Amino acid sequence: CLMMSVTPTRGCLLDLPWEDILVPHILCHLPLQQLLSLQRVSKSFQSLIQLYLANMRCFDSSQIGPAIPRAAFVNLLKDNEVLQQLALQNCSDWLTDQELLPVIGQNHHLHQIQLKGCAQLSRHALVAISLSCPNLRQLSLAHCEWVDSLSLRSLADHCKALEAVDLTACRQLKDEAICYLVQKCSRLKSLSLAVNANVGDVAVEETAKCCPELEHLDLTGCLRVKNDSIRVLAEYCPKLRSLKVKHCHNVAESSLSILRSRGVELDVEPPLQRALVLLQDVVGFAPFINLQI
């Protein structure tokens, strides 16, 4: 309907000021995929959309579809120097340093970057992010096994405003690297160290002591984490709202109960409730038990 009602021959839409009205107040409300389709209407529309892309503050590859071609990505962002949010989880099949580094290098206002599953990047990508994005607040590197201690140190040295970091399955990282990160980035509110067998009590305790604003911590599958560090977490992080410790076999209710009593959301049930679930699975119904006893 939009394309039918605003054809260039009617002179309605394109007569409005492009930079003052169309780009910031109209085009920003349309899905990116529709905007790209508008480019085919006419040369004027193509110029308008190119202007929009150059002034776009947020780019999310998932808005274009399940997969975005490499050439399309390069063309879409080649003139943009004002990005604030960049989400590229749908580019994992082909995204390398060659495509990402030019975008990072010309966008110094980025405060949110999502690279989950982008396995073909290298440590140079994280170094580039740390050097180009001093105001970065949120960064997802989940399942990016190329992240190593040296690149993480660069991030910690240059991006001290970080509030949320996802390091799920970054298996090269050990306690020492995590400790350096939290010492430099004490404003962290959300941190995921999930699925990392190298992370243990040392990293968790240092996180607790250095990050008093911490609200969310994911330790799923961190087999070396034990009760002592959970108690330190309870002592030093009064603002903690959620803690994930599923498959942390050395963490028991004796330490979790402290957090549970404060209303912290945990992803493991109390022992009695777990027993009821198991019993229900076996006998097919849950017996009546007063859980308040």
Coordinates of N, CA and C in Angstrom, one line a residue, residues 269-291:
E269 N 15.8 -25.9 41.4 CA 14.8 -26.0 42.4 C 15.3 -26.4 43.7
P270 N 14.6 -26.1 44.8 CA 15.0 -26.6 46.1 C 14.9 -28.1 46.1
P271 N 15.7 -28.8 47.0 CA 15.8 -30.2 47.0 C 14.4 -30.9 47.1
L272 N 13.5 -30.4 48.0 CA 12.2 -31.1 48.2 C 11.4 -31.0 46.9
Q273 N 11.4 -29.8 46.2 CA 10.7 -29.6 45.0 C 11.2 -30.5 43.9
R274 N 12.6 -30.7 43.8 CA 13.2 -31.6 42.8 C 12.7 -33.0 43.1
A275 N 12.7 -33.4 44.3 CA 12.3 -34.7 44.7 C 10.8 -35.0 44.2
L276 N 10.0 -34.0 44.4 CA 8.6 -34.1 44.0 C 8.4 -34.3 42.5
V277 N 9.3 -33.5 41.8 CA 9.2 -33.7 40.3 C 9.7 -35.1 39.9
L278 N 10.7 -35.6 40.5 CA 11.2 -36.9 40.2 C 10.1 -37.9 40.5
L279 N 9.5 -37.8 41.7 CA 8.4 -38.7 42.1 C 7.2 -38.7 41.2
Q280 N 6.9 -37.5 40.7 CA 5.8 -37.3 39.7 C 6.1 -38.0 38.4
D281 N 7.4 -37.9 38.0 CA 7.8 -38.6 36.8 C 7.7 -40.1 36.9
V282 N 7.9 -40.7 38.1 CA 7.9 -42.1 38.4 C 6.5 -42.7 38.5
V283 N 5.7 -42.0 39.4 CA 4.4 -42.6 39.7 C 3.3 -41.9 38.9
G284 N 3.6 -40.8 38.2 CA 2.6 -40.2 37.3 C 1.7 -39.2 38.0
F285 N 1.9 -38.9 39.3 CA 1.1 -37.8 39.9 C 2.0 -37.3 41.1
A286 N 1.6 -36.1 41.5 CA 2.4 -35.5 42.6 C 1.6 -35.7 43.9
P287 N 2.1 -36.3 44.9 CA 1.4 -36.5 46.2 C 1.2 -35.1 46.9
F288 N 0.2 -35.0 47.7 CA -0.1 -33.8 48.4 C 0.9 -33.7 49.6
I289 N 1.7 -32.6 49.5 CA 2.6 -32.3 50.6 C 2.6 -30.9 50.9
N290 N 2.5 -30.5 52.2 CA 2.5 -29.1 52.6 C 3.9 -28.6 52.5
L291 N 4.2 -27.8 51.4 CA 5.6 -27.3 51.2 C 6.0 -26.2 52.2

